[in-house]
mmCIF file of C-alpha atoms in Angstrom:
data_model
loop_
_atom_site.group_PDB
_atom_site.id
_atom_site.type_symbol
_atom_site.label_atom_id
_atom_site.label_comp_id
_atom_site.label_asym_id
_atom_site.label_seq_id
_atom_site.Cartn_x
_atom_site.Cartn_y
_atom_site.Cartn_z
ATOM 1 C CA UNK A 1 0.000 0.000 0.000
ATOM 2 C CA UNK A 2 1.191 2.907 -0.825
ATOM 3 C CA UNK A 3 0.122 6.784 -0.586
ATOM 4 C CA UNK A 4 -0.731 8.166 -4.004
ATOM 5 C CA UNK A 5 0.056 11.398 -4.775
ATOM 6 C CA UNK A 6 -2.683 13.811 -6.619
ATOM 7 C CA UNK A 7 -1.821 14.138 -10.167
ATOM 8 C CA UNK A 8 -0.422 18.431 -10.690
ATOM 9 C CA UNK A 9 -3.290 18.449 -12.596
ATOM 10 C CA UNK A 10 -6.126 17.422 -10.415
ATOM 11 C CA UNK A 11 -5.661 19.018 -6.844
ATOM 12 C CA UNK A 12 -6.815 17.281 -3.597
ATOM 13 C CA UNK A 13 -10.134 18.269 -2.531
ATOM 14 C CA UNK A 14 -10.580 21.513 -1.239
ATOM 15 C CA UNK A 15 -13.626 24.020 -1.082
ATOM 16 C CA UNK A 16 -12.890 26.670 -3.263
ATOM 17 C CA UNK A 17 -13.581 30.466 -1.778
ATOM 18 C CA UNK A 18 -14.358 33.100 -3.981
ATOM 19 C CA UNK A 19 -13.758 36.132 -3.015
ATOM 20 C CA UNK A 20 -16.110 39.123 -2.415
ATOM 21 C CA UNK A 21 -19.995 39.025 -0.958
ATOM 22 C CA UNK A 22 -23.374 38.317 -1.955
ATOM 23 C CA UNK A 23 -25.918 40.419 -2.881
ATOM 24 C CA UNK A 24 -27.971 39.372 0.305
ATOM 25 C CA UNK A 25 -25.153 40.330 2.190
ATOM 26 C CA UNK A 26 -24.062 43.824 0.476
ATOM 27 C CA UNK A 27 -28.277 44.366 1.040
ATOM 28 C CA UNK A 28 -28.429 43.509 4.971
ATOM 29 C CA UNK A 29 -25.462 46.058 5.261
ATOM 30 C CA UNK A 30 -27.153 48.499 2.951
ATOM 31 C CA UNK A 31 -30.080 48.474 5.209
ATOM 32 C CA UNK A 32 -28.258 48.935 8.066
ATOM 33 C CA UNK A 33 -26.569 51.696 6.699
ATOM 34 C CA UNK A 34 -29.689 53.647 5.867
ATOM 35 C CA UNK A 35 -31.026 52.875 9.421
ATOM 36 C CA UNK A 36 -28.065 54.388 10.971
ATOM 37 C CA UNK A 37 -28.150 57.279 8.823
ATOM 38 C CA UNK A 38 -31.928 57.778 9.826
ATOM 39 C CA UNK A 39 -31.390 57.983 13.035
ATOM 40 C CA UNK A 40 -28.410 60.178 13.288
ATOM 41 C CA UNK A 41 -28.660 62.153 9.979
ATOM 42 C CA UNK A 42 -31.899 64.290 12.019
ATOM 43 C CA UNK A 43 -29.396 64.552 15.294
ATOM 44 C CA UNK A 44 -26.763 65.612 14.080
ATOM 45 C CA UNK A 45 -27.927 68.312 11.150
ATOM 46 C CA UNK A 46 -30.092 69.639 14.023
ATOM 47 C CA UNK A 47 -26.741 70.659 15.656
ATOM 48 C CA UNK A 48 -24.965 72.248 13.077
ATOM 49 C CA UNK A 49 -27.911 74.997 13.384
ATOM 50 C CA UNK A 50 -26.945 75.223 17.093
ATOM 51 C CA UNK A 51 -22.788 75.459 16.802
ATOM 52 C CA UNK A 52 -23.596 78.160 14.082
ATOM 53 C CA UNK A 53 -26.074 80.578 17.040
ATOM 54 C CA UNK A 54 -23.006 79.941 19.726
ATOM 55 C CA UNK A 55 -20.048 80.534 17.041
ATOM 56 C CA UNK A 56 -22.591 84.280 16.183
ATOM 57 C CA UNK A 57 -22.837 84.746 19.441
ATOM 58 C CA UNK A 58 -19.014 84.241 20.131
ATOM 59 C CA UNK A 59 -18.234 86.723 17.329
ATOM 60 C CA UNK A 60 -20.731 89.095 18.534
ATOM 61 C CA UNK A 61 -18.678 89.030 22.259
ATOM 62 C CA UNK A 62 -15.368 89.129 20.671
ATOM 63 C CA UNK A 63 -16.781 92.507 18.424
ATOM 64 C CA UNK A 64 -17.797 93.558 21.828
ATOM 65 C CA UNK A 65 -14.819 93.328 23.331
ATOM 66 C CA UNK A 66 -13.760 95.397 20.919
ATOM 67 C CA UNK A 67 -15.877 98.116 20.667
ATOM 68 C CA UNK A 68 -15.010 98.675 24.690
ATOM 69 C CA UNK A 69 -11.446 98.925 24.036
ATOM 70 C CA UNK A 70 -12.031 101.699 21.262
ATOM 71 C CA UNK A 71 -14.430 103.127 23.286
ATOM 72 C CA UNK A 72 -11.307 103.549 25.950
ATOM 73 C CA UNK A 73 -8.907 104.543 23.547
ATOM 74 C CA UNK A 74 -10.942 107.239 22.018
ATOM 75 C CA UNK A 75 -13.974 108.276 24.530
ATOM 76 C CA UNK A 76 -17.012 106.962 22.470
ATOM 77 C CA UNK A 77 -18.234 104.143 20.175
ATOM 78 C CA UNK A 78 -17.712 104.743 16.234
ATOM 79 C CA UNK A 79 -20.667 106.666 14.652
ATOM 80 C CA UNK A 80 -22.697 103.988 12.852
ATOM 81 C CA UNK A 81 -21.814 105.869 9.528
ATOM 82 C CA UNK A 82 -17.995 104.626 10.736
ATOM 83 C CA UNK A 83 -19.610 101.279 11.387
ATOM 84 C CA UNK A 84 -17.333 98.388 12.507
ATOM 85 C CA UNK A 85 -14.654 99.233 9.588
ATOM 86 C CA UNK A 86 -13.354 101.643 12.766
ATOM 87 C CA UNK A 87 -12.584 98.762 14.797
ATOM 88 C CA UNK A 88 -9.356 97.756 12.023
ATOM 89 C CA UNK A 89 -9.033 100.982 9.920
ATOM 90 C CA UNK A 90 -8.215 104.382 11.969
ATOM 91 C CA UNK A 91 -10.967 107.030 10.785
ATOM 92 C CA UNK A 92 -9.798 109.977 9.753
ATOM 93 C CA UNK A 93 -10.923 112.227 12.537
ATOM 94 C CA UNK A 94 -9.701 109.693 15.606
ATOM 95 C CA UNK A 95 -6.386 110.939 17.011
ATOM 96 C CA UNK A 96 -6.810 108.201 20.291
ATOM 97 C CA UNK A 97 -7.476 105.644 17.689
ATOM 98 C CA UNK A 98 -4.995 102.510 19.162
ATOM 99 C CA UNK A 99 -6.539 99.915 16.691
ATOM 100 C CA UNK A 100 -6.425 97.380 15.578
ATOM 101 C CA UNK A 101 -9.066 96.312 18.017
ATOM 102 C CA UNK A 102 -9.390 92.877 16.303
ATOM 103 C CA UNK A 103 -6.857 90.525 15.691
ATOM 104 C CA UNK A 104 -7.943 89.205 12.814
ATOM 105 C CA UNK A 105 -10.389 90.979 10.018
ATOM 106 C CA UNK A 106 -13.960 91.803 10.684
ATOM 107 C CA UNK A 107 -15.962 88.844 10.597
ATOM 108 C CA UNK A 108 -18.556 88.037 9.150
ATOM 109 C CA UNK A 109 -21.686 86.223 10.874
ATOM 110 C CA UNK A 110 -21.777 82.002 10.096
ATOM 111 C CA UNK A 111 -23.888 82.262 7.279
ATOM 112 C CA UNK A 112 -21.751 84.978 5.057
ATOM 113 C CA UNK A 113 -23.470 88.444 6.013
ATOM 114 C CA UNK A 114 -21.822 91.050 7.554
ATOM 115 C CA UNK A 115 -22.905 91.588 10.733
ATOM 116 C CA UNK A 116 -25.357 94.671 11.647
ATOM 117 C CA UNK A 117 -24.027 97.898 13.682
ATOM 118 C CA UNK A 118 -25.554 100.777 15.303
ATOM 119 C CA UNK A 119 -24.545 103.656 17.715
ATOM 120 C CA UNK A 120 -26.657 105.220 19.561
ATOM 121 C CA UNK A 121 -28.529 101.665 19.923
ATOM 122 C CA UNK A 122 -32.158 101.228 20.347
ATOM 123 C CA UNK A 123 -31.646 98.405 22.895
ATOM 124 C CA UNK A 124 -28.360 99.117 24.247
ATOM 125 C CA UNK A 125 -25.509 101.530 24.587
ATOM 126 C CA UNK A 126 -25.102 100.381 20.985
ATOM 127 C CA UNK A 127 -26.976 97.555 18.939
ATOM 128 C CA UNK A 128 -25.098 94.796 17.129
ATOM 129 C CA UNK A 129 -26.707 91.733 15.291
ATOM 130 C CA UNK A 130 -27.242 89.132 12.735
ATOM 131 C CA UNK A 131 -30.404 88.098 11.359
ATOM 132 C CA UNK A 132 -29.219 84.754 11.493
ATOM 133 C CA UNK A 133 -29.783 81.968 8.519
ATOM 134 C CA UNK A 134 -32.731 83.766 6.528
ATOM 135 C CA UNK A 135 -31.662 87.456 7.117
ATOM 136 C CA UNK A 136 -34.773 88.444 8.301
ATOM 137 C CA UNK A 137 -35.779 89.697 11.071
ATOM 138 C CA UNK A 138 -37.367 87.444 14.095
ATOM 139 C CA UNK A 139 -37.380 83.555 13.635
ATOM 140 C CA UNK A 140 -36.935 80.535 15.429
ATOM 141 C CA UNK A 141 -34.114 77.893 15.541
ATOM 142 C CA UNK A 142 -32.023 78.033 12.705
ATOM 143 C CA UNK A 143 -33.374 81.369 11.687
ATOM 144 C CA UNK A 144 -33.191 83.153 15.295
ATOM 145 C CA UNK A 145 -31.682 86.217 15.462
ATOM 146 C CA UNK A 146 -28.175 86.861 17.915
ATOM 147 C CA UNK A 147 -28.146 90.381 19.179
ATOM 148 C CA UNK A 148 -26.380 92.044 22.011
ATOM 149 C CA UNK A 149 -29.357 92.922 23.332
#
């Protein structure tokens, strides 16, 4: 007795794998996929709506900030005629003017617009706002506006 040896052209016996998945397969992870995404998708688009409110209302404190320190270099808030340009460029009739008061250039509020500036304020010593996502005024959530106020 002896042990045969396969012929090279006929290999022993083995199951043959091929590679890849089935379409049942690439369809149960599909679904969960989509199930996943329908349950997060609503969470977390709901706060990107919220980061952009705190990052206005961030900017709005930091523009602030900065109206106070020209307002104790030179003795009073720009006109709103010199609007919040005053706060990087010196206006022509400021001799006190210390500025740059921001570090960086004037932002602009999360959704592109510039943001809105007025001395004497209605509401405050002096009035500055966004009218958030639809630039109008009032709204809720997304479209809230962030004033100083």
């Amino acid at each position: 007795m002896g042990i045969t040896m396969p012929h090279r052209n006929h290999p022993p016996y083995r199951r043959r794998t091929e590679g890849g998945f089935t379409l049942l397969e690439l369809l149960v992870v599909m679904v969960i996929i989509g199930l996943l995404a329908g349950f997060v998708g609503p969470r977390y688009f709901s706060q990107i709506g919220k980061s952009e409110a705190k990052t206005a209302r961030a900017q709005l404190n930091a523009v602030e900030q900065a109206l106070d320190q020209y307002r104790l270099d030179v003795g009073h808030y720009p006109s709103t005629e010199q609007g919040l340009a005053a706060l990087m460029t010196k206006p022509a009739d400021e001799a006190k003017w210390a500025g740059p008061y921001l570090k960086k250039t004037l932002p602009t509020d999360p959704w592109g617009k510039p943001y809105s500036y007025k001395f004497p304020g209605e509401h405050s010593e002096f009035d500055l706002w966004s009218f958030g996502k639809d630039a109008q005024p009032g709204g809720t959530v997304d479209n809230e506006d962030v004033t100083n106020w």
